[in-house]
Each structure stands twice: as structure tokens, then as C-alpha cells.
Amino acid sequence: MLLLEERIRRDGKVFPGNILKVDSFLNHQIDVRLLEQIGEEFYRLFSADRIDKILTIEASGIGIACIAAQRFGVPVVFAKKTQTKNIAADVYTARVESFTHGKVYDVIVSKEFLHAGERILIIDDFLAKGQALLGLIRLVRSAGAEPVGAGIVIEKGFQDGGDLVRQTGIHLESLAIVESMDDDGTIRFRH
Ligand code: 5GP
């Protein structure tokens, strides 16, 4: 998505450890007009997949998922992150190891909001090593629902998450795939 790539080039900031900060339009301040176009693009890419519900993860995924969901006309459920300890019986859960944040956490969704047979589109802001997305895929499957697609705003193509998720056979679409980031701030995209 050219508009998104241009925005990342203009406003994205490269930090040590291969971290791309997009706080000025996606992760802190939010450019709602841009999100509208992102939602439209996800609709174009996934409308044939007959989506019943969009699943995302708090916090940054929520705004993106909501604007996309408006276009699809489906509800959004966001998985909550919780410290690994007493997990209630009425939730689906998956354990996620975050390399970016250097910790392990559980993601949970109430059994009330995810049902067997539902066709789920998972949406998130970043795909890096893929652990968050793979956790959500496991969680959807544990509910007997079907993870039919995954829509990512920014994939870091030089990390292995994209390959791991594509190996699951899920319809994965990343709107911008960063091929490389240099210390001087130069960002290259894969096409
Ligand atoms: P993964 O599980 O794919 O390694 O990373 C998942 C989460 O880590 C993303 O949803 C995002 O919150 C965070 N993350 C990973 N890499 C980056 C990055 O370069 N920039 C930002 N802003 N977040 C990242």
C-alpha cells in the first residue's frame, strides 16, 4: 500500500534492536483518515473470505480493527493480555512469548465472544517474529472457530514471523513489508 509506505518513510523512526516506531500515526497518535484507507484495503483483500468477526489484541490493534470492522459490518473482539497466573475457566487462552518486550504473557478471550464455526479475521499492527499472531491463531482454533485470514499493517520482512504464519496456510496480507532498516533511518520495502 503505497500511501502507507510513504507515511512510514516520512514519519517512521528506526530504533536500536530493529524497532520501527510509528507513534505519530499508528501507535500513539492515530491518523484516522489513514486508518480508514487501511480498513478499505483490508476489506478489498478479505471480503471474499466471508468474515464473521474480527479479532485483535490490545492495545494498538483495537483502533485499526474497529475501523476495518465498520467496513465489514462485523463485531470486533480484542484479546486481553494478562500476567500468567490464575486463568478463569470461562476464557480461551494462549501463551505468547514477546521477544520485543522480553516477557511471556497470556492472551485471553471470554468464551462468550468466540464460537465454534465462526470465520475470524485477525488484525494487528505489527508482525515481527510472529508469536503474537500465532498465539491468536491457536486461541481461535481452541474455540473451534476458523482463523481464515490475518491482516497486518506493517510486517518486518527480515524477521521470521511472516514465514511462520504463511506456513500455517492462513491467508496473510501485510499492507507494508519492510525489507530492511538502516541505522541512518533508511527504510526499504519489499514488493
Ligand atoms: P511478534 O510477536 O510478531 O514478534 O511481535 C508482535 C508485537 O510486538 C506487535 O504486535 C507489536 O506490538 C510489537 N512489535 C514488534 N516489532 C515492533 C516494531 O518494530 N515496532 C513496534 N512499534 N512494535 C513492534
PDB file of C-alpha atoms and ligand atoms in Angstrom:
ATOM      1  CA  MET A   1       0.000   0.000   0.000  1.00  0.00           C
ATOM      2  CA  LEU A   2       1.930   2.951  -1.390  1.00  0.00           C
ATOM      3  CA  LEU A   3       0.337   5.613   0.795  1.00  0.00           C
ATOM      4  CA  LEU A   4       1.322   3.647   3.909  1.00  0.00           C
ATOM      5  CA  GLU A   5       4.883   3.096   2.688  1.00  0.00           C
ATOM      6  CA  GLU A   6       5.255   6.811   2.037  1.00  0.00           C
ATOM      7  CA  ARG A   7       3.972   7.574   5.502  1.00  0.00           C
ATOM      8  CA  ILE A   8       6.352   5.088   7.128  1.00  0.00           C
ATOM      9  CA  ARG A   9       9.258   6.595   5.145  1.00  0.00           C
ATOM     10  CA  ARG A  10       8.274  10.101   6.166  1.00  0.00           C
ATOM     11  CA  ASP A  11       7.325   9.618   9.815  1.00  0.00           C
ATOM     12  CA  GLY A  12       8.709   6.228  10.904  1.00  0.00           C
ATOM     13  CA  LYS A  13      11.705   6.228  13.215  1.00  0.00           C
ATOM     14  CA  VAL A  14      14.254   3.444  13.394  1.00  0.00           C
ATOM     15  CA  PHE A  15      15.431   2.497  16.885  1.00  0.00           C
ATOM     16  CA  PRO A  16      18.196   0.141  18.045  1.00  0.00           C
ATOM     17  CA  GLY A  17      17.189  -3.529  18.051  1.00  0.00           C
ATOM     18  CA  ASN A  18      15.378  -3.238  14.713  1.00  0.00           C
ATOM     19  CA  ILE A  19      12.404  -1.455  16.227  1.00  0.00           C
ATOM     20  CA  LEU A  20      10.337   0.768  13.971  1.00  0.00           C
ATOM     21  CA  LYS A  21       8.390   3.469  15.802  1.00  0.00           C
ATOM     22  CA  VAL A  22       5.278   4.801  14.143  1.00  0.00           C
ATOM     23  CA  ASP A  23       3.907   6.671  17.127  1.00  0.00           C
ATOM     24  CA  SER A  24       2.887   9.749  15.156  1.00  0.00           C
ATOM     25  CA  PHE A  25       0.197   7.976  13.104  1.00  0.00           C
ATOM     26  CA  LEU A  26      -0.444   4.441  14.400  1.00  0.00           C
ATOM     27  CA  ASN A  27       0.791   3.566  17.873  1.00  0.00           C
ATOM     28  CA  HIS A  28       0.255   6.693  19.964  1.00  0.00           C
ATOM     29  CA  GLN A  29      -1.307   9.487  17.930  1.00  0.00           C
ATOM     30  CA  ILE A  30      -3.663   7.940  15.369  1.00  0.00           C
ATOM     31  CA  ASP A  31      -4.318   9.243  11.857  1.00  0.00           C
ATOM     32  CA  VAL A  32      -7.935   8.186  11.454  1.00  0.00           C
ATOM     33  CA  ARG A  33      -8.067   9.095   7.751  1.00  0.00           C
ATOM     34  CA  LEU A  34      -5.142   6.742   7.133  1.00  0.00           C
ATOM     35  CA  LEU A  35      -6.882   4.034   9.192  1.00  0.00           C
ATOM     36  CA  GLU A  36      -9.946   4.467   7.005  1.00  0.00           C
ATOM     37  CA  GLN A  37      -7.844   3.697   3.952  1.00  0.00           C
ATOM     38  CA  ILE A  38      -6.218   0.774   5.737  1.00  0.00           C
ATOM     39  CA  GLY A  39      -9.690  -0.553   6.595  1.00  0.00           C
ATOM     40  CA  GLU A  40     -10.746  -0.175   2.980  1.00  0.00           C
ATOM     41  CA  GLU A  41      -7.669  -2.090   1.818  1.00  0.00           C
ATOM     42  CA  PHE A  42      -8.318  -4.919   4.304  1.00  0.00           C
ATOM     43  CA  TYR A  43     -11.897  -5.055   3.029  1.00  0.00           C
ATOM     44  CA  ARG A  44     -10.683  -5.335  -0.560  1.00  0.00           C
ATOM     45  CA  LEU A  45      -8.250  -8.121   0.397  1.00  0.00           C
ATOM     46  CA  PHE A  46     -10.526 -10.144   2.685  1.00  0.00           C
ATOM     47  CA  SER A  47     -14.132  -9.507   1.667  1.00  0.00           C
ATOM     48  CA  ALA A  48     -14.218 -12.775  -0.307  1.00  0.00           C
ATOM     49  CA  ASP A  49     -13.302 -14.702   2.870  1.00  0.00           C
ATOM     50  CA  ARG A  50     -16.794 -14.258   4.390  1.00  0.00           C
ATOM     51  CA  ILE A  51     -15.676 -12.905   7.755  1.00  0.00           C
ATOM     52  CA  ASP A  52     -17.996 -13.191  10.795  1.00  0.00           C
ATOM     53  CA  LYS A  53     -15.834 -11.358  13.291  1.00  0.00           C
ATOM     54  CA  ILE A  54     -12.534  -9.518  13.639  1.00  0.00           C
ATOM     55  CA  LEU A  55     -10.145 -10.464  16.430  1.00  0.00           C
ATOM     56  CA  THR A  56      -7.293  -8.223  17.520  1.00  0.00           C
ATOM     57  CA  ILE A  57      -5.116  -7.743  20.593  1.00  0.00           C
ATOM     58  CA  GLU A  58      -4.923  -4.817  22.976  1.00  0.00           C
ATOM     59  CA  ALA A  59      -3.899  -2.073  22.735  1.00  0.00           C
ATOM     60  CA  SER A  60      -2.671  -0.883  19.345  1.00  0.00           C
ATOM     61  CA  GLY A  61      -4.757  -3.306  17.287  1.00  0.00           C
ATOM     62  CA  ILE A  62      -8.082  -2.046  18.587  1.00  0.00           C
ATOM     63  CA  GLY A  63      -8.376   1.194  16.615  1.00  0.00           C
ATOM     64  CA  ILE A  64      -7.268  -0.468  13.386  1.00  0.00           C
ATOM     65  CA  ALA A  65      -9.670  -3.379  13.867  1.00  0.00           C
ATOM     66  CA  CYS A  66     -12.614  -1.097  14.687  1.00  0.00           C
ATOM     67  CA  ILE A  67     -12.285   0.986  11.553  1.00  0.00           C
ATOM     68  CA  ALA A  68     -11.865  -2.120   9.393  1.00  0.00           C
ATOM     69  CA  ALA A  69     -14.847  -3.764  11.120  1.00  0.00           C
ATOM     70  CA  GLN A  70     -17.042  -0.821  10.247  1.00  0.00           C
ATOM     71  CA  ARG A  71     -16.354  -1.557   6.594  1.00  0.00           C
ATOM     72  CA  PHE A  72     -17.033  -5.298   7.008  1.00  0.00           C
ATOM     73  CA  GLY A  73     -20.092  -4.727   9.189  1.00  0.00           C
ATOM     74  CA  VAL A  74     -18.907  -7.246  11.799  1.00  0.00           C
ATOM     75  CA  PRO A  75     -18.063  -7.007  15.522  1.00  0.00           C
ATOM     76  CA  VAL A  76     -14.563  -6.676  16.942  1.00  0.00           C
ATOM     77  CA  VAL A  77     -13.247  -8.736  19.829  1.00  0.00           C
ATOM     78  CA  PHE A  78      -9.929  -7.810  21.355  1.00  0.00           C
ATOM     79  CA  ALA A  79      -7.817 -10.326  23.217  1.00  0.00           C
ATOM     80  CA  LYS A  80      -6.593  -9.090  26.584  1.00  0.00           C
ATOM     81  CA  LYS A  81      -3.025  -9.509  27.734  1.00  0.00           C
ATOM     82  CA  THR A  82      -2.654 -10.853  31.231  1.00  0.00           C
ATOM     83  CA  GLN A  83       0.103 -11.927  33.563  1.00  0.00           C
ATOM     84  CA  THR A  84       0.426 -15.687  33.576  1.00  0.00           C
ATOM     85  CA  LYS A  85      -1.256 -16.937  36.753  1.00  0.00           C
ATOM     86  CA  ASN A  86      -4.878 -17.793  37.591  1.00  0.00           C
ATOM     87  CA  ILE A  87      -6.735 -18.186  34.342  1.00  0.00           C
ATOM     88  CA  ALA A  88     -10.511 -18.428  34.736  1.00  0.00           C
ATOM     89  CA  ALA A  89     -12.360 -21.373  33.221  1.00  0.00           C
ATOM     90  CA  ASP A  90     -14.626 -19.214  31.094  1.00  0.00           C
ATOM     91  CA  VAL A  91     -11.885 -17.919  28.794  1.00  0.00           C
ATOM     92  CA  TYR A  92      -9.882 -19.208  25.849  1.00  0.00           C
ATOM     93  CA  THR A  93      -6.201 -18.607  26.353  1.00  0.00           C
ATOM     94  CA  ALA A  94      -2.849 -18.850  24.575  1.00  0.00           C
ATOM     95  CA  ARG A  95       0.656 -18.191  25.847  1.00  0.00           C
ATOM     96  CA  VAL A  96       2.771 -15.695  23.925  1.00  0.00           C
ATOM     97  CA  GLU A  97       6.494 -15.032  24.182  1.00  0.00           C
ATOM     98  CA  SER A  98       7.270 -11.441  23.274  1.00  0.00           C
ATOM     99  CA  PHE A  99      10.824 -11.016  22.019  1.00  0.00           C
ATOM    100  CA  THR A 100      10.269  -7.304  21.562  1.00  0.00           C
ATOM    101  CA  HIS A 101       9.263  -6.785  25.177  1.00  0.00           C
ATOM    102  CA  GLY A 102      11.276  -9.695  26.594  1.00  0.00           C
ATOM    103  CA  LYS A 103       8.451 -11.364  28.515  1.00  0.00           C
ATOM    104  CA  VAL A 104       5.867 -14.116  28.450  1.00  0.00           C
ATOM    105  CA  TYR A 105       2.186 -13.356  28.800  1.00  0.00           C
ATOM    106  CA  ASP A 106      -1.182 -14.975  28.215  1.00  0.00           C
ATOM    107  CA  VAL A 107      -3.771 -13.653  25.813  1.00  0.00           C
ATOM    108  CA  ILE A 108      -7.354 -14.344  26.793  1.00  0.00           C
ATOM    109  CA  VAL A 109     -10.786 -14.028  25.200  1.00  0.00           C
ATOM    110  CA  SER A 110     -14.022 -14.768  27.013  1.00  0.00           C
ATOM    111  CA  LYS A 111     -15.837 -17.869  25.758  1.00  0.00           C
ATOM    112  CA  GLU A 112     -18.878 -15.604  25.375  1.00  0.00           C
ATOM    113  CA  PHE A 113     -17.373 -13.840  22.367  1.00  0.00           C
ATOM    114  CA  LEU A 114     -15.794 -16.581  20.270  1.00  0.00           C
ATOM    115  CA  HIS A 115     -17.801 -19.551  18.996  1.00  0.00           C
ATOM    116  CA  ALA A 116     -17.260 -22.789  17.114  1.00  0.00           C
ATOM    117  CA  GLY A 117     -17.666 -22.380  13.374  1.00  0.00           C
ATOM    118  CA  GLU A 118     -17.123 -18.606  13.271  1.00  0.00           C
ATOM    119  CA  ARG A 119     -14.897 -17.295  10.494  1.00  0.00           C
ATOM    120  CA  ILE A 120     -12.335 -14.997  12.086  1.00  0.00           C
ATOM    121  CA  LEU A 121     -10.115 -12.317  10.564  1.00  0.00           C
ATOM    122  CA  ILE A 122      -7.202 -11.437  12.857  1.00  0.00           C
ATOM    123  CA  ILE A 123      -5.871  -7.890  12.589  1.00  0.00           C
ATOM    124  CA  ASP A 124      -2.746  -6.453  14.202  1.00  0.00           C
ATOM    125  CA  ASP A 125      -0.394  -3.524  13.780  1.00  0.00           C
ATOM    126  CA  PHE A 126       2.984  -5.309  13.505  1.00  0.00           C
ATOM    127  CA  LEU A 127       4.229  -8.737  12.528  1.00  0.00           C
ATOM    128  CA  ALA A 128       7.792  -9.384  13.678  1.00  0.00           C
ATOM    129  CA  LYS A 129       8.641 -12.860  14.978  1.00  0.00           C
ATOM    130  CA  GLY A 130       5.015 -13.877  14.723  1.00  0.00           C
ATOM    131  CA  GLN A 131       4.486 -15.071  18.262  1.00  0.00           C
ATOM    132  CA  ALA A 132       1.538 -12.762  18.982  1.00  0.00           C
ATOM    133  CA  LEU A 133      -0.236 -13.740  15.766  1.00  0.00           C
ATOM    134  CA  LEU A 134       0.497 -17.470  16.180  1.00  0.00           C
ATOM    135  CA  GLY A 135      -0.905 -17.231  19.729  1.00  0.00           C
ATOM    136  CA  LEU A 136      -4.123 -15.657  18.414  1.00  0.00           C
ATOM    137  CA  ILE A 137      -4.388 -18.357  15.729  1.00  0.00           C
ATOM    138  CA  ARG A 138      -4.072 -21.083  18.402  1.00  0.00           C
ATOM    139  CA  LEU A 139      -6.644 -19.316  20.542  1.00  0.00           C
ATOM    140  CA  VAL A 140      -9.172 -19.117  17.674  1.00  0.00           C
ATOM    141  CA  ARG A 141      -8.650 -22.797  16.915  1.00  0.00           C
ATOM    142  CA  SER A 142      -9.101 -23.754  20.573  1.00  0.00           C
ATOM    143  CA  ALA A 143     -12.577 -22.213  20.338  1.00  0.00           C
ATOM    144  CA  GLY A 144     -13.366 -24.381  17.317  1.00  0.00           C
ATOM    145  CA  ALA A 145     -13.552 -21.208  15.215  1.00  0.00           C
ATOM    146  CA  GLU A 146     -11.686 -20.805  11.944  1.00  0.00           C
ATOM    147  CA  PRO A 147      -8.830 -18.292  11.534  1.00  0.00           C
ATOM    148  CA  VAL A 148      -9.440 -17.581   7.854  1.00  0.00           C
ATOM    149  CA  GLY A 149      -7.226 -14.538   7.483  1.00  0.00           C
ATOM    150  CA  ALA A 150      -4.645 -12.288   9.099  1.00  0.00           C
ATOM    151  CA  GLY A 151      -4.339  -8.629   8.160  1.00  0.00           C
ATOM    152  CA  ILE A 152      -1.180  -6.855   9.290  1.00  0.00           C
ATOM    153  CA  VAL A 153      -0.390  -3.193   8.836  1.00  0.00           C
ATOM    154  CA  ILE A 154       3.426  -3.464   8.965  1.00  0.00           C
ATOM    155  CA  GLU A 155       5.393  -6.698   8.566  1.00  0.00           C
ATOM    156  CA  LYS A 156       9.107  -6.690   9.319  1.00  0.00           C
ATOM    157  CA  GLY A 157      10.060  -8.995   6.477  1.00  0.00           C
ATOM    158  CA  PHE A 158      13.581  -9.561   7.762  1.00  0.00           C
ATOM    159  CA  GLN A 159      12.199 -11.363  10.824  1.00  0.00           C
ATOM    160  CA  ASP A 160      10.715 -14.819  10.512  1.00  0.00           C
ATOM    161  CA  GLY A 161       7.113 -14.260  11.627  1.00  0.00           C
ATOM    162  CA  GLY A 162       5.762 -13.864   8.099  1.00  0.00           C
ATOM    163  CA  ASP A 163       7.202 -17.228   7.006  1.00  0.00           C
ATOM    164  CA  LEU A 164       5.944 -18.983  10.137  1.00  0.00           C
ATOM    165  CA  VAL A 165       2.412 -17.665   9.663  1.00  0.00           C
ATOM    166  CA  ARG A 166       2.369 -18.352   5.891  1.00  0.00           C
ATOM    167  CA  GLN A 167       3.356 -21.967   6.678  1.00  0.00           C
ATOM    168  CA  THR A 168       0.083 -22.364   8.600  1.00  0.00           C
ATOM    169  CA  GLY A 169      -1.751 -21.842   5.305  1.00  0.00           C
ATOM    170  CA  ILE A 170      -3.673 -18.860   6.603  1.00  0.00           C
ATOM    171  CA  HIS A 171      -4.426 -16.061   4.149  1.00  0.00           C
ATOM    172  CA  LEU A 172      -1.905 -13.473   5.367  1.00  0.00           C
ATOM    173  CA  GLU A 173      -1.807  -9.957   3.947  1.00  0.00           C
ATOM    174  CA  SER A 174       0.634  -7.289   5.136  1.00  0.00           C
ATOM    175  CA  LEU A 175      -0.021  -3.793   3.815  1.00  0.00           C
ATOM    176  CA  ALA A 176       3.655  -2.802   4.033  1.00  0.00           C
ATOM    177  CA  ILE A 177       6.560  -5.226   4.254  1.00  0.00           C
ATOM    178  CA  VAL A 178       9.795  -3.672   5.489  1.00  0.00           C
ATOM    179  CA  GLU A 179      12.719  -5.379   3.795  1.00  0.00           C
ATOM    180  CA  SER A 180      15.447  -3.586   5.719  1.00  0.00           C
ATOM    181  CA  MET A 181      16.036  -0.689   8.071  1.00  0.00           C
ATOM    182  CA  ASP A 182      19.392   1.076   8.401  1.00  0.00           C
ATOM    183  CA  ASP A 183      20.768   2.926  11.401  1.00  0.00           C
ATOM    184  CA  ASP A 184      20.674   6.129   9.346  1.00  0.00           C
ATOM    185  CA  GLY A 185      16.896   5.756   9.131  1.00  0.00           C
ATOM    186  CA  THR A 186      16.700   4.431   5.556  1.00  0.00           C
ATOM    187  CA  ILE A 187      13.759   2.046   5.185  1.00  0.00           C
ATOM    188  CA  ARG A 188      13.341  -0.297   2.194  1.00  0.00           C
ATOM    189  CA  PHE A 189      10.152  -2.148   1.295  1.00  0.00           C
ATOM    190  CA  ARG A 190       9.521  -5.500  -0.355  1.00  0.00           C
ATOM    191  CA  HIS A 191       7.191  -5.529  -3.352  1.00  0.00           C
TER     192      HIS A 191
HETATM  193  P1  5GP B   1       5.842 -10.584  17.249  1.00  0.00           P
HETATM  194  O1  5GP B   1       5.080 -11.469  18.191  1.00  0.00           O
HETATM  195  O2  5GP B   1       5.385 -10.738  15.808  1.00  0.00           O
HETATM  196  O3  5GP B   1       7.333 -10.692  17.407  1.00  0.00           O
HETATM  197  O4  5GP B   1       5.546  -9.079  17.663  1.00  0.00           O
HETATM  198  C1  5GP B   1       4.281  -8.750  17.958  1.00  0.00           C
HETATM  199  C2  5GP B   1       4.117  -7.430  18.634  1.00  0.00           C
HETATM  200  O5  5GP B   1       5.329  -6.788  19.037  1.00  0.00           O
HETATM  201  C3  5GP B   1       3.436  -6.465  17.698  1.00  0.00           C
HETATM  202  O6  5GP B   1       2.048  -6.586  17.782  1.00  0.00           O
HETATM  203  C4  5GP B   1       3.914  -5.125  18.209  1.00  0.00           C
HETATM  204  O7  5GP B   1       3.094  -4.732  19.274  1.00  0.00           O
HETATM  205  C5  5GP B   1       5.280  -5.408  18.745  1.00  0.00           C
HETATM  206  N1  5GP B   1       6.355  -5.072  17.794  1.00  0.00           N
HETATM  207  C6  5GP B   1       7.242  -5.930  17.222  1.00  0.00           C
HETATM  208  N2  5GP B   1       8.136  -5.274  16.477  1.00  0.00           N
HETATM  209  C7  5GP B   1       7.804  -3.963  16.537  1.00  0.00           C
HETATM  210  C8  5GP B   1       8.361  -2.775  15.960  1.00  0.00           C
HETATM  211  O8  5GP B   1       9.362  -2.754  15.224  1.00  0.00           O
HETATM  212  N3  5GP B   1       7.726  -1.609  16.245  1.00  0.00           N
HETATM  213  C9  5GP B   1       6.626  -1.550  17.034  1.00  0.00           C
HETATM  214  N4  5GP B   1       6.089  -0.355  17.241  1.00  0.00           N
HETATM  215  N5  5GP B   1       6.090  -2.650  17.634  1.00  0.00           N
HETATM  216  C10 5GP B   1       6.664  -3.845  17.372  1.00  0.00           C
END
